[in-house]
């Protein structure tokens, strides 16, 4: 992973990242992680962009430290879990990184975030997804093995997936899930 590199690049004091679990990692938990020196990640689910703006503001009221936002890229019974409006809220609020989960976002979302100075991460569950994330220029990946909690797509265990992904992406920053 490169713990010292992460600490320097993300202005945190501990090489710890909280998982962005939808409807679990809200402002209180994210602020606690960030205030303790790690990088808290807000979990979102299918929510309106105005609610995302509100929980980002609530988190900012609890911490002056860096934190990120996790956006789910998937069609749900309620419509898309995340939209370009969610991305715009993250850019306007200057939260970094934005972590995409389940599917890669449209290239235009990633470009808009980059243009706004926001770092972009992707959760991957296979070597092929990690290679694509690397070639697409993501700043970091979260490697989710089949032991992870929540919604899991991986078929491989951490013991086999982690070294295979590391070999595929070289020194790209990566975190376990």
PDB file of C-alpha atoms in Angstrom:
ATOM      1  CA  UNK A   1       0.000   0.000   0.000  1.00  0.00           C
ATOM      2  CA  UNK A   2       2.719   2.510   0.846  1.00  0.00           C
ATOM      3  CA  UNK A   3       1.507   3.806   4.200  1.00  0.00           C
ATOM      4  CA  UNK A   4       3.931   6.728   4.376  1.00  0.00           C
ATOM      5  CA  UNK A   5       3.092   7.777   0.834  1.00  0.00           C
ATOM      6  CA  UNK A   6      -0.614   7.737   1.715  1.00  0.00           C
ATOM      7  CA  UNK A   7      -0.040   9.750   4.907  1.00  0.00           C
ATOM      8  CA  UNK A   8       1.837  12.434   2.970  1.00  0.00           C
ATOM      9  CA  UNK A   9      -0.430  12.608  -0.073  1.00  0.00           C
ATOM     10  CA  UNK A  10      -3.684  12.741   1.892  1.00  0.00           C
ATOM     11  CA  UNK A  11      -2.525  14.898   4.837  1.00  0.00           C
ATOM     12  CA  UNK A  12      -3.439  12.323   7.484  1.00  0.00           C
ATOM     13  CA  UNK A  13      -1.348  11.093  10.390  1.00  0.00           C
ATOM     14  CA  UNK A  14      -2.331   7.402  10.284  1.00  0.00           C
ATOM     15  CA  UNK A  15      -2.448   5.024   7.299  1.00  0.00           C
ATOM     16  CA  UNK A  16      -6.092   4.127   8.051  1.00  0.00           C
ATOM     17  CA  UNK A  17      -9.097   4.464   5.733  1.00  0.00           C
ATOM     18  CA  UNK A  18     -12.630   3.731   6.893  1.00  0.00           C
ATOM     19  CA  UNK A  19     -14.898   1.829   4.562  1.00  0.00           C
ATOM     20  CA  UNK A  20     -17.610   3.909   2.920  1.00  0.00           C
ATOM     21  CA  UNK A  21     -20.546   1.714   3.873  1.00  0.00           C
ATOM     22  CA  UNK A  22     -23.913   2.993   2.662  1.00  0.00           C
ATOM     23  CA  UNK A  23     -26.075   4.286   5.500  1.00  0.00           C
ATOM     24  CA  UNK A  24     -23.504   3.109   8.077  1.00  0.00           C
ATOM     25  CA  UNK A  25     -20.547   5.461   7.826  1.00  0.00           C
ATOM     26  CA  UNK A  26     -22.294   8.741   8.423  1.00  0.00           C
ATOM     27  CA  UNK A  27     -20.954  12.086   9.630  1.00  0.00           C
ATOM     28  CA  UNK A  28     -20.265  11.020  13.245  1.00  0.00           C
ATOM     29  CA  UNK A  29     -18.180   7.951  12.346  1.00  0.00           C
ATOM     30  CA  UNK A  30     -16.392   9.638   9.447  1.00  0.00           C
ATOM     31  CA  UNK A  31     -15.468  12.635  11.605  1.00  0.00           C
ATOM     32  CA  UNK A  32     -14.270  10.322  14.392  1.00  0.00           C
ATOM     33  CA  UNK A  33     -11.952   8.464  11.988  1.00  0.00           C
ATOM     34  CA  UNK A  34     -10.639  11.691  10.469  1.00  0.00           C
ATOM     35  CA  UNK A  35     -10.205  13.382  13.856  1.00  0.00           C
ATOM     36  CA  UNK A  36      -8.242  10.340  15.046  1.00  0.00           C
ATOM     37  CA  UNK A  37      -5.788  10.790  12.157  1.00  0.00           C
ATOM     38  CA  UNK A  38      -7.193   8.471   9.501  1.00  0.00           C
ATOM     39  CA  UNK A  39      -9.261   9.166   6.412  1.00  0.00           C
ATOM     40  CA  UNK A  40     -12.993   8.816   6.964  1.00  0.00           C
ATOM     41  CA  UNK A  41     -15.146   7.945   3.956  1.00  0.00           C
ATOM     42  CA  UNK A  42     -18.838   8.869   3.953  1.00  0.00           C
ATOM     43  CA  UNK A  43     -21.064   6.019   2.864  1.00  0.00           C
ATOM     44  CA  UNK A  44     -23.879   6.939   0.536  1.00  0.00           C
ATOM     45  CA  UNK A  45     -26.701   4.946  -0.891  1.00  0.00           C
ATOM     46  CA  UNK A  46     -29.438   5.954  -3.234  1.00  0.00           C
ATOM     47  CA  UNK A  47     -29.963   9.465  -1.880  1.00  0.00           C
ATOM     48  CA  UNK A  48     -30.782  12.780  -3.476  1.00  0.00           C
ATOM     49  CA  UNK A  49     -27.821  15.068  -4.161  1.00  0.00           C
ATOM     50  CA  UNK A  50     -29.265  17.588  -1.685  1.00  0.00           C
ATOM     51  CA  UNK A  51     -28.984  14.974   1.084  1.00  0.00           C
ATOM     52  CA  UNK A  52     -25.380  14.284   0.070  1.00  0.00           C
ATOM     53  CA  UNK A  53     -24.699  18.025   0.358  1.00  0.00           C
ATOM     54  CA  UNK A  54     -26.240  18.011   3.841  1.00  0.00           C
ATOM     55  CA  UNK A  55     -24.238  15.054   5.173  1.00  0.00           C
ATOM     56  CA  UNK A  56     -21.020  16.522   3.773  1.00  0.00           C
ATOM     57  CA  UNK A  57     -21.825  19.780   5.612  1.00  0.00           C
ATOM     58  CA  UNK A  58     -22.646  17.835   8.802  1.00  0.00           C
ATOM     59  CA  UNK A  59     -19.299  16.060   8.559  1.00  0.00           C
ATOM     60  CA  UNK A  60     -17.469  19.352   7.975  1.00  0.00           C
ATOM     61  CA  UNK A  61     -19.108  20.718  11.126  1.00  0.00           C
ATOM     62  CA  UNK A  62     -17.547  17.818  13.077  1.00  0.00           C
ATOM     63  CA  UNK A  63     -14.032  17.828  11.588  1.00  0.00           C
ATOM     64  CA  UNK A  64     -11.594  20.107   9.821  1.00  0.00           C
ATOM     65  CA  UNK A  65      -9.623  17.028   8.719  1.00  0.00           C
ATOM     66  CA  UNK A  66      -9.754  15.427   5.254  1.00  0.00           C
ATOM     67  CA  UNK A  67     -12.494  12.934   4.422  1.00  0.00           C
ATOM     68  CA  UNK A  68     -13.941  11.403   1.272  1.00  0.00           C
ATOM     69  CA  UNK A  69     -17.230  10.190  -0.164  1.00  0.00           C
ATOM     70  CA  UNK A  70     -18.161   6.753  -1.481  1.00  0.00           C
ATOM     71  CA  UNK A  71     -20.574   6.758  -4.447  1.00  0.00           C
ATOM     72  CA  UNK A  72     -22.323   3.624  -5.669  1.00  0.00           C
ATOM     73  CA  UNK A  73     -22.518   3.249  -9.443  1.00  0.00           C
ATOM     74  CA  UNK A  74     -25.525   1.016 -10.015  1.00  0.00           C
ATOM     75  CA  UNK A  75     -29.109   1.144 -11.153  1.00  0.00           C
ATOM     76  CA  UNK A  76     -31.484   0.493  -8.233  1.00  0.00           C
ATOM     77  CA  UNK A  77     -35.235   0.125  -7.874  1.00  0.00           C
ATOM     78  CA  UNK A  78     -35.204   3.838  -7.001  1.00  0.00           C
ATOM     79  CA  UNK A  79     -33.167   4.791 -10.068  1.00  0.00           C
ATOM     80  CA  UNK A  80     -29.417   5.320 -10.299  1.00  0.00           C
ATOM     81  CA  UNK A  81     -27.693   5.268  -6.910  1.00  0.00           C
ATOM     82  CA  UNK A  82     -25.398   8.107  -8.042  1.00  0.00           C
ATOM     83  CA  UNK A  83     -25.600  10.701 -10.791  1.00  0.00           C
ATOM     84  CA  UNK A  84     -23.490  13.508 -12.188  1.00  0.00           C
ATOM     85  CA  UNK A  85     -25.272  15.752  -9.668  1.00  0.00           C
ATOM     86  CA  UNK A  86     -23.710  13.719  -6.827  1.00  0.00           C
ATOM     87  CA  UNK A  87     -20.322  14.174  -8.467  1.00  0.00           C
ATOM     88  CA  UNK A  88     -20.927  17.922  -8.739  1.00  0.00           C
ATOM     89  CA  UNK A  89     -21.794  18.088  -5.029  1.00  0.00           C
ATOM     90  CA  UNK A  90     -18.458  16.423  -4.212  1.00  0.00           C
ATOM     91  CA  UNK A  91     -16.586  18.858  -6.452  1.00  0.00           C
ATOM     92  CA  UNK A  92     -18.355  21.874  -4.976  1.00  0.00           C
ATOM     93  CA  UNK A  93     -17.674  20.653  -1.438  1.00  0.00           C
ATOM     94  CA  UNK A  94     -14.035  19.822  -2.321  1.00  0.00           C
ATOM     95  CA  UNK A  95     -14.173  16.370  -0.719  1.00  0.00           C
ATOM     96  CA  UNK A  96     -11.362  14.113  -1.770  1.00  0.00           C
ATOM     97  CA  UNK A  97     -11.166  11.305  -2.574  1.00  0.00           C
ATOM     98  CA  UNK A  98     -14.385  10.215  -4.217  1.00  0.00           C
ATOM     99  CA  UNK A  99     -14.498   6.427  -4.128  1.00  0.00           C
ATOM    100  CA  UNK A 100     -16.649   4.587  -6.662  1.00  0.00           C
ATOM    101  CA  UNK A 101     -18.146   1.243  -5.739  1.00  0.00           C
ATOM    102  CA  UNK A 102     -19.815  -1.595  -7.616  1.00  0.00           C
ATOM    103  CA  UNK A 103     -19.085  -0.317 -11.142  1.00  0.00           C
ATOM    104  CA  UNK A 104     -16.688   2.193 -12.655  1.00  0.00           C
ATOM    105  CA  UNK A 105     -18.290   5.586 -13.260  1.00  0.00           C
ATOM    106  CA  UNK A 106     -18.649   7.142 -16.700  1.00  0.00           C
ATOM    107  CA  UNK A 107     -15.371   8.648 -17.889  1.00  0.00           C
ATOM    108  CA  UNK A 108     -17.003  12.096 -17.818  1.00  0.00           C
ATOM    109  CA  UNK A 109     -17.540  11.803 -14.036  1.00  0.00           C
ATOM    110  CA  UNK A 110     -13.900  10.915 -13.475  1.00  0.00           C
ATOM    111  CA  UNK A 111     -12.787  13.775 -15.725  1.00  0.00           C
ATOM    112  CA  UNK A 112     -15.051  16.277 -13.936  1.00  0.00           C
ATOM    113  CA  UNK A 113     -13.633  15.232 -10.572  1.00  0.00           C
ATOM    114  CA  UNK A 114     -10.053  15.448 -11.848  1.00  0.00           C
ATOM    115  CA  UNK A 115     -10.721  18.867 -13.348  1.00  0.00           C
ATOM    116  CA  UNK A 116     -12.059  19.908  -9.941  1.00  0.00           C
ATOM    117  CA  UNK A 117      -8.872  18.769  -8.194  1.00  0.00           C
ATOM    118  CA  UNK A 118     -10.525  15.723  -6.602  1.00  0.00           C
ATOM    119  CA  UNK A 119      -8.726  12.392  -6.326  1.00  0.00           C
ATOM    120  CA  UNK A 120     -10.641   9.388  -7.623  1.00  0.00           C
ATOM    121  CA  UNK A 121     -10.550   5.835  -6.274  1.00  0.00           C
ATOM    122  CA  UNK A 122     -12.283   2.675  -7.458  1.00  0.00           C
ATOM    123  CA  UNK A 123     -13.247  -0.476  -5.584  1.00  0.00           C
ATOM    124  CA  UNK A 124     -12.209  -3.561  -7.544  1.00  0.00           C
ATOM    125  CA  UNK A 125     -12.866  -7.249  -7.012  1.00  0.00           C
ATOM    126  CA  UNK A 126     -10.646  -8.885  -9.624  1.00  0.00           C
ATOM    127  CA  UNK A 127      -7.266  -8.568 -11.276  1.00  0.00           C
ATOM    128  CA  UNK A 128      -8.940  -7.530 -14.541  1.00  0.00           C
ATOM    129  CA  UNK A 129     -10.784  -4.677 -12.800  1.00  0.00           C
ATOM    130  CA  UNK A 130      -7.554  -3.599 -11.087  1.00  0.00           C
ATOM    131  CA  UNK A 131      -5.706  -3.518 -14.416  1.00  0.00           C
ATOM    132  CA  UNK A 132      -8.455  -1.395 -15.934  1.00  0.00           C
ATOM    133  CA  UNK A 133      -8.419   0.989 -12.957  1.00  0.00           C
ATOM    134  CA  UNK A 134      -4.657   1.302 -13.314  1.00  0.00           C
ATOM    135  CA  UNK A 135      -4.813   1.979 -17.046  1.00  0.00           C
ATOM    136  CA  UNK A 136      -7.699   4.445 -16.543  1.00  0.00           C
ATOM    137  CA  UNK A 137      -5.535   6.440 -14.131  1.00  0.00           C
ATOM    138  CA  UNK A 138      -7.356   6.082 -10.832  1.00  0.00           C
ATOM    139  CA  UNK A 139      -5.400   7.463  -7.876  1.00  0.00           C
ATOM    140  CA  UNK A 140      -5.983   4.356  -5.771  1.00  0.00           C
ATOM    141  CA  UNK A 141      -7.970   1.158  -5.624  1.00  0.00           C
ATOM    142  CA  UNK A 142      -9.738  -0.642  -2.835  1.00  0.00           C
ATOM    143  CA  UNK A 143      -9.343  -4.386  -3.330  1.00  0.00           C
ATOM    144  CA  UNK A 144     -12.453  -6.189  -2.131  1.00  0.00           C
ATOM    145  CA  UNK A 145     -11.987  -9.934  -1.647  1.00  0.00           C
ATOM    146  CA  UNK A 146     -14.739 -12.477  -1.062  1.00  0.00           C
ATOM    147  CA  UNK A 147     -14.280 -12.191   2.720  1.00  0.00           C
ATOM    148  CA  UNK A 148     -15.412  -8.547   2.752  1.00  0.00           C
ATOM    149  CA  UNK A 149     -18.690  -7.600   4.374  1.00  0.00           C
ATOM    150  CA  UNK A 150     -21.673  -6.028   2.689  1.00  0.00           C
ATOM    151  CA  UNK A 151     -22.243  -6.308  -1.043  1.00  0.00           C
ATOM    152  CA  UNK A 152     -19.429  -8.431  -2.409  1.00  0.00           C
ATOM    153  CA  UNK A 153     -18.727  -9.393  -6.025  1.00  0.00           C
ATOM    154  CA  UNK A 154     -15.291 -10.967  -5.596  1.00  0.00           C
ATOM    155  CA  UNK A 155     -14.766 -14.677  -6.044  1.00  0.00           C
ATOM    156  CA  UNK A 156     -11.173 -14.760  -4.788  1.00  0.00           C
ATOM    157  CA  UNK A 157      -9.856 -14.675  -1.241  1.00  0.00           C
ATOM    158  CA  UNK A 158      -7.608 -11.904   0.002  1.00  0.00           C
ATOM    159  CA  UNK A 159      -4.682 -14.338   0.165  1.00  0.00           C
ATOM    160  CA  UNK A 160      -4.856 -14.950  -3.579  1.00  0.00           C
ATOM    161  CA  UNK A 161      -6.343 -11.658  -4.834  1.00  0.00           C
ATOM    162  CA  UNK A 162      -4.088  -9.182  -3.032  1.00  0.00           C
ATOM    163  CA  UNK A 163      -0.728 -10.439  -4.400  1.00  0.00           C
ATOM    164  CA  UNK A 164      -2.174 -10.938  -7.889  1.00  0.00           C
ATOM    165  CA  UNK A 165      -3.510  -7.376  -7.942  1.00  0.00           C
ATOM    166  CA  UNK A 166      -0.231  -5.991  -6.575  1.00  0.00           C
ATOM    167  CA  UNK A 167       1.654  -7.756  -9.367  1.00  0.00           C
ATOM    168  CA  UNK A 168      -0.784  -6.378 -11.950  1.00  0.00           C
ATOM    169  CA  UNK A 169      -0.747  -2.720 -10.839  1.00  0.00           C
ATOM    170  CA  UNK A 170       2.784  -2.249  -9.509  1.00  0.00           C
ATOM    171  CA  UNK A 171       3.112   0.605  -7.051  1.00  0.00           C
ATOM    172  CA  UNK A 172      -0.460   1.904  -7.434  1.00  0.00           C
ATOM    173  CA  UNK A 173      -1.889   2.817  -4.032  1.00  0.00           C
ATOM    174  CA  UNK A 174      -4.236   0.056  -2.873  1.00  0.00           C
ATOM    175  CA  UNK A 175      -6.217  -0.762   0.254  1.00  0.00           C
ATOM    176  CA  UNK A 176      -7.885  -3.968   1.462  1.00  0.00           C
ATOM    177  CA  UNK A 177     -11.643  -4.246   1.945  1.00  0.00           C
TER     178      UNK A 177
END
